[in-house]
Structure formats: C-alpha cells, structure tokens
XYZ file of C-alpha atoms in Angstrom:
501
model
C 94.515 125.350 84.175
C 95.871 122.075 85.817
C 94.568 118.948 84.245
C 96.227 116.294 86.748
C 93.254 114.246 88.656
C 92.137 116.017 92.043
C 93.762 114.937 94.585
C 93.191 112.153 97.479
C 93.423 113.138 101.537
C 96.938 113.157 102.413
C 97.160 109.514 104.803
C 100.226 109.558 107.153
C 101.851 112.444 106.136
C 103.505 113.292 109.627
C 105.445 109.861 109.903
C 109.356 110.695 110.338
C 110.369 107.222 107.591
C 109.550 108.268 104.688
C 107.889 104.417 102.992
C 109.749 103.058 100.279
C 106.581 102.225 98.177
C 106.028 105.936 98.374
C 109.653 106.780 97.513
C 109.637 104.740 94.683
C 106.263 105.940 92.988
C 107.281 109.702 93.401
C 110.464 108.588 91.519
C 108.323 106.879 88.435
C 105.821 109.838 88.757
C 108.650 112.237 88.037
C 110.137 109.528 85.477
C 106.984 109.957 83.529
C 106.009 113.665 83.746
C 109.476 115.127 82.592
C 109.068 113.015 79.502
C 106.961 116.346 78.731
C 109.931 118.534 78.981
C 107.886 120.971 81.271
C 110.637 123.470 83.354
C 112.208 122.259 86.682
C 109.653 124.748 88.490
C 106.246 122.730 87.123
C 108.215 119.711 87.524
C 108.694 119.718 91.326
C 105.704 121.773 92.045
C 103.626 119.006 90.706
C 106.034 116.688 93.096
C 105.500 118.912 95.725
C 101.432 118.644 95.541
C 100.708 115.061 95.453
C 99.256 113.215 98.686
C 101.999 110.865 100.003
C 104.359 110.895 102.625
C 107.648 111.682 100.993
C 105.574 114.612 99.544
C 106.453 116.890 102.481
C 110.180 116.850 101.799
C 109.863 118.271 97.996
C 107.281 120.877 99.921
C 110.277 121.581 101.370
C 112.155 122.549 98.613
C 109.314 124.453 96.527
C 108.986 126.595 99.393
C 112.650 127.013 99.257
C 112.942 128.168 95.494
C 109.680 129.941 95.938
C 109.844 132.095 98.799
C 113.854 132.182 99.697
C 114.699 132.391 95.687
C 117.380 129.682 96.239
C 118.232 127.281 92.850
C 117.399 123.581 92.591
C 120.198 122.486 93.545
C 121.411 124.009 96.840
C 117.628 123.531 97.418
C 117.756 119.850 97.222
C 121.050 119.725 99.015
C 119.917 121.830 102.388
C 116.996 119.726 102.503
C 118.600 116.285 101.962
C 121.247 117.594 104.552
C 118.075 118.011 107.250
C 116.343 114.569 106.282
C 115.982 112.047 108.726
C 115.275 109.500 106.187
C 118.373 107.460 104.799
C 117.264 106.714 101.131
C 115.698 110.139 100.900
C 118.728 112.142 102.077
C 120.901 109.961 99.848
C 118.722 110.260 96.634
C 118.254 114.162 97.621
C 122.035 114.491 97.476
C 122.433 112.773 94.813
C 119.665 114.846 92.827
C 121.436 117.627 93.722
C 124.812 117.146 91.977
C 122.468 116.007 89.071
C 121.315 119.138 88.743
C 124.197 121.330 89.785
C 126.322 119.450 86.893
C 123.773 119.701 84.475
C 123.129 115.690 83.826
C 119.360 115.647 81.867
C 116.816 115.020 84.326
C 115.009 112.596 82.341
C 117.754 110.205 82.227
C 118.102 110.929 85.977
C 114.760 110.441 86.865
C 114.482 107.520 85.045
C 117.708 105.820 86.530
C 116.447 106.519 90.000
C 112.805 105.046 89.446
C 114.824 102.003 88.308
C 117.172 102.091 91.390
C 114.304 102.188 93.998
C 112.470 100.103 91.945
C 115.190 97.295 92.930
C 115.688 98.966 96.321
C 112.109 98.455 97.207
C 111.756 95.047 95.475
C 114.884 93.438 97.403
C 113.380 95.025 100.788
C 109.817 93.349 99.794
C 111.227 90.042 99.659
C 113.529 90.303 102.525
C 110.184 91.680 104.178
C 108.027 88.494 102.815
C 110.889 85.763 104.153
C 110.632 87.497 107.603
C 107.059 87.194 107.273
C 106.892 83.487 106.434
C 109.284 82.367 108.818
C 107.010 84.131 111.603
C 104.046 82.507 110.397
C 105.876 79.446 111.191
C 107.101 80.570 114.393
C 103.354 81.851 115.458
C 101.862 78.580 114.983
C 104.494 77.330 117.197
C 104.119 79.306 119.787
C 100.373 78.974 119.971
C 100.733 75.909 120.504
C 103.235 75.409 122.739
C 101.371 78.150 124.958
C 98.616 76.178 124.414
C 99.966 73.163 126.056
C 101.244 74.679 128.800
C 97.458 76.220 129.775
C 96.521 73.218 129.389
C 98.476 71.290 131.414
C 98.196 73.355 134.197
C 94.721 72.677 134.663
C 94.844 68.888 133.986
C 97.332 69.265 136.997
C 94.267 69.903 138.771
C 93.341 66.962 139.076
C 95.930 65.664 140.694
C 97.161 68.707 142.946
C 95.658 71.518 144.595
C 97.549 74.920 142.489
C 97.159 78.117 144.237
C 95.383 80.476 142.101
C 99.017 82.518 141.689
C 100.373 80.282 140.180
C 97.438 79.032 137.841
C 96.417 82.167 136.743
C 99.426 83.322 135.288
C 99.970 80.101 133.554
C 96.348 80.637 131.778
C 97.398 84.649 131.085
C 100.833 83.299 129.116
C 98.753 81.854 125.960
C 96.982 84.928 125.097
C 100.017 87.223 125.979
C 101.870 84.785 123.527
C 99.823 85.227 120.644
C 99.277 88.762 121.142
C 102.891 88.999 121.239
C 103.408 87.113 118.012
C 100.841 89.046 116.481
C 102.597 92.625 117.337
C 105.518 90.723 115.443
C 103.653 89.670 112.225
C 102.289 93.526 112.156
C 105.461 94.503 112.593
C 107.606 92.961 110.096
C 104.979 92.606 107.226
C 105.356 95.177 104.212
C 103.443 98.494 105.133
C 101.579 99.415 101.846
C 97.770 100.737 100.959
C 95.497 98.289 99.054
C 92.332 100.777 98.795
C 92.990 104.393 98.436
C 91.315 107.626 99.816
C 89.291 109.082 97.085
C 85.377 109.249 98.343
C 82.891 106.488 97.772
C 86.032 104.043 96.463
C 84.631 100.616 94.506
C 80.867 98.855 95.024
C 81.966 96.901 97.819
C 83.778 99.628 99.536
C 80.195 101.536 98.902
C 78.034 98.426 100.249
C 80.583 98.039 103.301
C 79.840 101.768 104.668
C 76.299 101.097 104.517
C 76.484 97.572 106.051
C 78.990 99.609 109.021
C 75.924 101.765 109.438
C 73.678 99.002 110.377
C 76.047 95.870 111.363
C 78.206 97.329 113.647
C 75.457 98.910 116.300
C 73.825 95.859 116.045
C 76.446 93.760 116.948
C 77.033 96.125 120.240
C 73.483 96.093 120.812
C 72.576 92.279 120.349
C 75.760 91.166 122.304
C 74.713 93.188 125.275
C 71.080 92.311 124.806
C 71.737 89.158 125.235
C 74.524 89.658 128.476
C 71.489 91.194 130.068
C 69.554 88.181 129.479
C 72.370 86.213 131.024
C 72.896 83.915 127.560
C 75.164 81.366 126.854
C 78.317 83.136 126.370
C 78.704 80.784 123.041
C 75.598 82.218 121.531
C 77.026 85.704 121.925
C 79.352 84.667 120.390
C 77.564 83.723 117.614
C 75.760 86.878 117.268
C 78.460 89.214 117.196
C 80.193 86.822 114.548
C 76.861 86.748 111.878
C 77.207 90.712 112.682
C 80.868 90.817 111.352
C 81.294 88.176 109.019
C 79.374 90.266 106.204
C 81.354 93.693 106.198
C 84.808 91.083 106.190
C 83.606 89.380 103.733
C 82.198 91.826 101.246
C 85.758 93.149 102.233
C 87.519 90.151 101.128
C 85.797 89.946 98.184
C 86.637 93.758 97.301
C 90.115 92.929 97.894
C 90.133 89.979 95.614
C 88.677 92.293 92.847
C 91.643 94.782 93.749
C 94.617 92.552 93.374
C 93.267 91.762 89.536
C 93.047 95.047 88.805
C 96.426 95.805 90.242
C 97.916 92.883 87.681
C 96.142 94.201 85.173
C 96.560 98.132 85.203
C 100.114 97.956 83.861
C 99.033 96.190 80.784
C 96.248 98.754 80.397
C 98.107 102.220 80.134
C 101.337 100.627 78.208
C 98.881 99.221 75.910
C 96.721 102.442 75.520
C 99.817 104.611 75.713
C 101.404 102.567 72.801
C 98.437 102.764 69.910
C 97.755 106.356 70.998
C 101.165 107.252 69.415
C 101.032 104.525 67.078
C 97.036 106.297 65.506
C 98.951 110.074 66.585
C 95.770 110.700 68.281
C 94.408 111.523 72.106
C 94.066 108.878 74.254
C 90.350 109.117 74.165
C 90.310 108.219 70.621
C 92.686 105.344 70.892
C 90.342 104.218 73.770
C 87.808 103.631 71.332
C 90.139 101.196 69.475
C 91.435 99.218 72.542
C 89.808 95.494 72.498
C 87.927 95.482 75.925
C 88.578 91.981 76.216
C 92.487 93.065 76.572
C 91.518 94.505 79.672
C 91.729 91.745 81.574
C 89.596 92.666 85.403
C 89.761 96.249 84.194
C 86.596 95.834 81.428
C 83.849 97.146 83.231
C 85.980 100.279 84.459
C 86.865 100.610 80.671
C 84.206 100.466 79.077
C 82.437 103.355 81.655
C 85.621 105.244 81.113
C 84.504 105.094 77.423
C 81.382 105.905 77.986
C 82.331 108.693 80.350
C 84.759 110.054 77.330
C 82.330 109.602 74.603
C 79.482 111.931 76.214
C 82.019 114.806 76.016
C 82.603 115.215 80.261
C 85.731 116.326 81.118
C 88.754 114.073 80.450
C 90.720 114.012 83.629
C 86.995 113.925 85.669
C 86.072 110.382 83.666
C 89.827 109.260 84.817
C 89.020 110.455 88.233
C 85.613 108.424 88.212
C 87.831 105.517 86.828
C 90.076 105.933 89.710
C 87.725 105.808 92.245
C 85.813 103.179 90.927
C 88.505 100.915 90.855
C 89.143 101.099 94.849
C 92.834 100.608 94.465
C 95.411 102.453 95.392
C 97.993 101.364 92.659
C 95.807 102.333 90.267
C 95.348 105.324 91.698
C 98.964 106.138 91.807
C 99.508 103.943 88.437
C 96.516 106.171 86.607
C 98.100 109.791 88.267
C 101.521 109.139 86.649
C 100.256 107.845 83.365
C 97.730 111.322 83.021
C 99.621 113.883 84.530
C 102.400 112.804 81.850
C 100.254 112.467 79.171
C 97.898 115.894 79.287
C 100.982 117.708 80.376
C 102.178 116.949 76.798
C 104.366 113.719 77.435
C 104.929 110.776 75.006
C 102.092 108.392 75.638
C 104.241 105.411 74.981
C 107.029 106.031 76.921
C 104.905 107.711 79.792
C 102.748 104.581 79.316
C 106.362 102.264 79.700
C 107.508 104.080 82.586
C 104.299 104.125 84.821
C 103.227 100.375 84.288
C 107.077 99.094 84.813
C 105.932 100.686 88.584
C 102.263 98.684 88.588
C 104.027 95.645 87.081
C 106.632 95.463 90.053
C 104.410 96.431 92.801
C 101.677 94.052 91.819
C 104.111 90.764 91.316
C 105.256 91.494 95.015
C 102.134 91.560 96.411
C 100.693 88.372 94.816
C 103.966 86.899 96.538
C 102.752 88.097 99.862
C 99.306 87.042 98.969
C 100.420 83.469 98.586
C 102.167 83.509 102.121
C 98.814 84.825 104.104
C 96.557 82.480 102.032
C 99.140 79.534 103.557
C 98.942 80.859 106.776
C 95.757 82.206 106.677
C 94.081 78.582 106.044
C 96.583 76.824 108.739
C 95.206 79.017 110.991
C 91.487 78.647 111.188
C 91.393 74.915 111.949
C 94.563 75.595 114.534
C 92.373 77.766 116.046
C 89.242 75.550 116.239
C 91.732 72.622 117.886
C 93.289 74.970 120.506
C 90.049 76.115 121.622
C 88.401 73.000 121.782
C 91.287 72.020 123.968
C 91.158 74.554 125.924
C 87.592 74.098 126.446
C 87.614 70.631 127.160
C 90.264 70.332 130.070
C 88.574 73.009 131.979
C 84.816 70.751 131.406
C 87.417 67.596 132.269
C 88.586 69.370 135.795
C 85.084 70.396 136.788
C 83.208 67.503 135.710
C 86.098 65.215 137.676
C 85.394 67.817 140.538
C 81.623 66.798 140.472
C 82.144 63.241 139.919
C 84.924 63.535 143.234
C 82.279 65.342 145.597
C 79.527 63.246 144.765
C 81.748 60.655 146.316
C 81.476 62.072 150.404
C 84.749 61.943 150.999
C 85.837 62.511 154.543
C 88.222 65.678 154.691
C 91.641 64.046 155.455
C 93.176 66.290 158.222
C 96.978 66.963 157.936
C 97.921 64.077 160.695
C 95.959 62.024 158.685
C 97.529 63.158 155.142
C 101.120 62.501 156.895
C 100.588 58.784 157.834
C 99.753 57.472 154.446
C 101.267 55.485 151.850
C 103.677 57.549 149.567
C 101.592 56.980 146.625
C 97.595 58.599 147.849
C 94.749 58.660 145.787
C 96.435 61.978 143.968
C 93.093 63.040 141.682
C 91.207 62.991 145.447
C 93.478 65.078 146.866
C 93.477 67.742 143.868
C 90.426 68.236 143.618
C 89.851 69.155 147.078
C 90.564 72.433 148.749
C 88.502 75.020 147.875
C 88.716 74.673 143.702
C 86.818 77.703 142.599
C 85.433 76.239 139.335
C 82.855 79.173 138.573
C 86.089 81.577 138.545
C 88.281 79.728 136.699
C 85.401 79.069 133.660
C 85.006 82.423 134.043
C 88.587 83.101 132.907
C 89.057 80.891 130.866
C 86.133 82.611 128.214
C 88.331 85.658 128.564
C 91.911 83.411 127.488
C 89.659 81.790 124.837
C 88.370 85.226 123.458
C 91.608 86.687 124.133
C 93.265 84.121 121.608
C 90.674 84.946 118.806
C 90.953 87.962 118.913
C 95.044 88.031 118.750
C 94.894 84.943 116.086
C 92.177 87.222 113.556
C 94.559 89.953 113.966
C 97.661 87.912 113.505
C 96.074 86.996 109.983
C 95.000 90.611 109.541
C 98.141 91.712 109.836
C 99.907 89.105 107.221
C 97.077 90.007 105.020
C 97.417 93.717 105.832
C 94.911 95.949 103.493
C 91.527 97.516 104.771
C 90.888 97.040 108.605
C 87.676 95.527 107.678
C 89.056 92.197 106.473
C 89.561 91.928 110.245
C 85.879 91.344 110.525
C 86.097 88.292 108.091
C 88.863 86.631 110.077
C 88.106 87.228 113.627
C 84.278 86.847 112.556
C 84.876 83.382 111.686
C 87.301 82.719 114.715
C 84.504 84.518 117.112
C 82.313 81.785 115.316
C 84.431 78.655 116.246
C 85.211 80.192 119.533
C 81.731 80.309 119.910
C 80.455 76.659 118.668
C 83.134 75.044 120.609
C 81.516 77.162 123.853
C 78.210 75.285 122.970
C 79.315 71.848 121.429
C 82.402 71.199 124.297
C 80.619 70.746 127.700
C 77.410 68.755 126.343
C 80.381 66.568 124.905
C 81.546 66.106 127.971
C 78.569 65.651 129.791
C 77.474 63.035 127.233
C 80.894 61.285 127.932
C 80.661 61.087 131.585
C 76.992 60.202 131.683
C 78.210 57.215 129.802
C 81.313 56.430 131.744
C 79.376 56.702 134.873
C 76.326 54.444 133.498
C-alpha cells in the first residue's frame, strides 16, 4: 500500500515547455526519495505519478520499461531524444549515461536538484530585472499615452478635428496599456502560489462562498442600475464594493501564503533532524518540536498534532496539513519530505534536501514581491491622476463649448473666414462645426474603463498568483475610475460658475 499524499488535479499538463519551477522540484523530489534506496522501478514510477507538467515525460519512460521491457537507460535516452524541451532533453541525456555507466543515483539526483536549483534561480532573477525595468517602462508609457489623449481634445478648442483623426488618438492610450500589460504578463516568472487540492486555506474557503454571492450581484446591480439610466460613476461604484471583498480576502490569503512558504523549509529540516536525532517516527518527534519554532506554520502544526495524536492516518493528517495551508510550495515542499520519509528515507537528509528547494523558491519570490509592492503602490495614485485628467479636459472642451454657444455667434461663412486677420479668435472657431460632445463623453467612459481595466491587470500580472487578486486591484481602480466620474464635472461646473460670476 502507497503511503505518499493523494494526489492534486494535474494543472497544465499539455503545455509543450516544460516550467523550470516544475523541473527543478521533480529533481529535489527524486533527490529526497532515493535517499530510501527503493529500486529504479518505484523510483520513477513514483516520478511518473505526480501532478506537474514535466510529469508526462517520465510517463513516458515508465510506459517504456513497462510495456516495451526496454532498460532505464535507453529509456531515458529515446525519450530525451523526442523532447521538445531544452533543459529536459539535456538532463534526460544526461540521466541516461548516469545510469548506463552505473554512477549512484543518489549522488546524481542530488547534483542535478542542485544544478536546476541554480538554473532556475539565475532565470528568476534575470526574469525579476525584466520585470522591473517594465514596470518602469509601463508607467511611462501611460503617461505619455496619456498626454497625447489629452492633448488632442484640448486641441478642440482651438480647431475643429475630424472625428478620424480624434478617435484614434483617444483608442492609442488604452491600446498602450493593454499592450504593456500583455508585456508584464509575459515576462513575469510563471509559478503557482495556491495549489489544487479541494477546499485549499480559510480564505480560499470564504472566497468561493463570497464568488457565490458577489459576483451575480455585481452583474445584476451594474445592469440594474444601466436600466435605470445611473450615473455611470455610481456603477462604477457598485461593481467595485462587489469586487473589492473576494480581492481582498485574496490578498490577505496570499499574504498568509508567502509566510508559510518562508517558513516550511525550517519546519521539515527541523522535524526531519530531531526525528533521527530521538530514532523515532516523525509523529513522535512532532510532539517534541517547540510550536513557537514554527514561525506562520503554528496553527497548521499544532492541528497536524492533533490530527496525529487521535490515531487518523498519518499521510491523511499531512494531506489535511497540505490543504490547509493553501500553498503550493508546501504542497510540493510537504510531498517530497513524506514520500521520502514513509518510503523509509533518512529524515534528516530527506528533511535537508526538500527545504534547500522551499528555501530557494521562497527567497525568489519575496524578491518579486518587493518589485510588485513598488509598482503596485506607484500605480494606484498614477491611475487616479490620469483619469482625473482625462476626465477633466473632456468637462474643459464641453463646458468651453457651452460657454462659446451661449455667446450667438454668427456662423462665419468661408468668404468671410478668408478675409480675416491671420491670427482669428482660434477657441471660436474650434468649437464650432458640428462638435458631437454626447459621443465623444460617451467614449471617453469606455478609454477611461478601458485603462482600469488594463492598469489592474498590469499589477495582476506583476503580482501573478490567484486570479482573484485581480478583483482587489481593478476593484480599487473601478473605484477611482468611478469617484473621479462623480467628483470631475461638478468640479468643473463649480469652476466655471465662478469664472463666469
């Protein structure tokens, strides 16, 4: 009977690249489950049965041993040959002569955790200086996009644009920051924060109950209140208070997560080092481990205890300790600690070998944490300013507009227009000619949404994580967006009431 934990849904198995944070925990799983010294067959059929992406490759070779009766070796090679993957044809080949010259697989496996451990480290950062310099680059080109909206329709007042040339100029800000946005996506790492294993943590509980009730009622309310022809700003509003809870009970979750990621390292290398200090199970050195060692880890600790001490099944409580937890490094941390440990493994050294994988993964996240924070808070009052902006020089045109037709001006014919002075009244000619200022408010709330929703995904995406921490960020830019819709033109018609007093 198996005693590894059950297993998670298999996420993005059919991708051709096989992710190097996947590579580089199925190399410190097999680091810490040979320590054993279980055969080459229960070796790489556990491999071959865990949920990840590179998974499907040592499929590949179990089914070759299995059903063709080929050896290890030529095994590896064939398939290694076939990859499409760089690092996991290379480290195939490579495992191949390994075991066709008869090197120890332990030391093996252990060299190659250590090698991808470095591989996917220096990628990481090169991935995190990409990301910051884009950050930069996305504020820049927000506002420079910005500008040039803006400008166009201060030109307004001063010449008559044709609408083919305005409207374009409005559509370049929001196909900017969408644009920038794809590129933030694209070059952050690509990793899992939560993992897949039912209910997850108590926020990731409280969240699909809240997505039960929030989310239809944000559909709902928002086109309640189009019905009832509302300001678009408190819409706005409404589907904001709607999203802001699920993104930020998602935030908080997250928060929660990256502790537990520093501290699961310390955890099993501590618990794996007095259990072969006392020579006893790990459930008895559990009893001796000072919860206040633990670090964000006590409370899953001490019901792991708990769980242990009523006599339940040992790799169910670490299941329940798993899924509790809501990560998904200590998921994978926690699967390479057990399944070396009940397979018969030292718990020290399996305990060494699986937190030198938490330890690395977690310092290189807190890295990118501290790069999204940064750009994360320049972006919410960049937002705010660009959308007041925006706001005002379209309530500037049309309230000029107004202020020109109240005047009864005579229509200047073109005879007329040709026998003045070079230098005309320019904001009275701009502003007539058939300025449609209904359409043009109208499009601009589709540029201003537009740009929320591209900047709260732009900060997703730096973040990366659960798509619910979208809610929190484009809740709170749906918010602003939304205020500004509401605060801008009384603003303005405060100002020119008092200019024209």
């Amino acid at each position: 009977m198996s005693t590894s934990l059950p297993r998670p849904k298999d996420k993005g198995s059919s991708s051709r690249v096989v992710p190097p944070f996947d590579l580089f925990f199925h190399m410190s799983y097999l680091a810490s489950v040979i320590t054993a010294g279980i055969s080459r067959y229960a070796l790489f059929e556990a491999a071959s049965s865990l949920p990840y992406p590179s998974t499907r490759y040592f499929r590949e070779v179990h089914r070759l041993v299995k059903g063709l009766k080929y050896d290890y070796a030529e095994a590896f090679r064939i398939v290694g040959e076939r990859a499409r993957d760089d690092n996991v044809r290379f480290m195939f080949l490579r495992l191949s002569s390994a075991l066709a010259s008869g090197e120890p697989m332990e030391t093996f496996f252990w060299r190659e955790a250590q090698i991808q451990g470095e591989a996917y480290g220096e990628e990481y950062e090169r991935q995190i200086e990409s990301l910051r310099k884009w950050t930069d680059a996305y504020s820049a080109l927000l506002v420079s996009a910005s500008l040039v909206v803006i400008i166009a329709f201060l030109t307004l007042m001063v010449y008559h644009l044709h609408e083919a040339i305005l409207l374009p100029l409005m559509v370049l800000g929001p196909l900017a920051a969408f644009a920038g946005a794809w590129i933030i996506a694209r070059v952050a790492p690509q990793e899992p924060i939560t993992h897949h294993m039912g209910p997850g943590s108590l926020e990731q509980r409280l969240n699909a109950l809240l997505a039960r009730v929030l989310l239809p009622a944000a559909v709902v309310l928002a086109a309640l209140l189009l019905l009832l022809r509302a300001d678009v700003g408190w819409i706005l509003l409404t589907t904001a208070a709607c999203l802001v809870p699920m993104g930020a009970v998602q935030m908080w979750d997250e928060r929660k997560i990256h502790l537990r990621d520093m501290d699961i390292g310390t955890f099993v290398r501590a618990l794996g080092g007095m259990s072969r200090a006392m020579g006893t199970t790990l459930t008895e050195a559990l009893n001796y481990l000072d919860n206040r060692s633990t670090g964000a880890l006590a409370a899953e600790v001490r019901r792991l205890r708990a769980w242990l001490r009523s006599k339940l099944l040992p790799e169910n409580c670490w299941h329940h300790f798993v899924q509790g937890s809501g990560s998904a490094l200590v998921e994978r941390t926690v699967r390479a600690f057990w399944d070396g440990v009940s397979r018969g493994g030292d718990p020290a050294e399996v305990g060494v070998r699986s937190s030198a994988y938490a330890l690395k993964v977690a310092l290189l996240r807190a890295k990118r944490r501290t790069v999204a924070d940064t750009f994360s808070w320049l972006s919410f009052p960049l937002h705010l300013v660009i959308v007041g902006l925006l706001l005002f020089s379209l309530e500037l045109v049309g309230s000029f507009s107004r202020a020109v037709s109240a005047m009864n001006l005579p229509e200047i014919s073109q005879d007329q227009l040709s026998q003045l002075p070079a230098m005309p009244l320019p904001g009275v000619l701009g502003v007539q000619g058939g300025l449609d200022m209904g359409f043009l408010a109208g499009f601009m709330k589709l540029v201003t949404i537009a740009l929320t929703i591209a900047n709260a995904y732009a900060v997703y995406s730096a973040y990366g994580g659960h798509p619910f921490k979208l809610f929190y960020h484009g809740g709170i830019m749906l918010a602003m967006t939304g205020m500004a819709f509401l605060i801008v033109p009384r603003l303005m018609d405060l100002l020119f009431t008092t200019i024209m007093a």
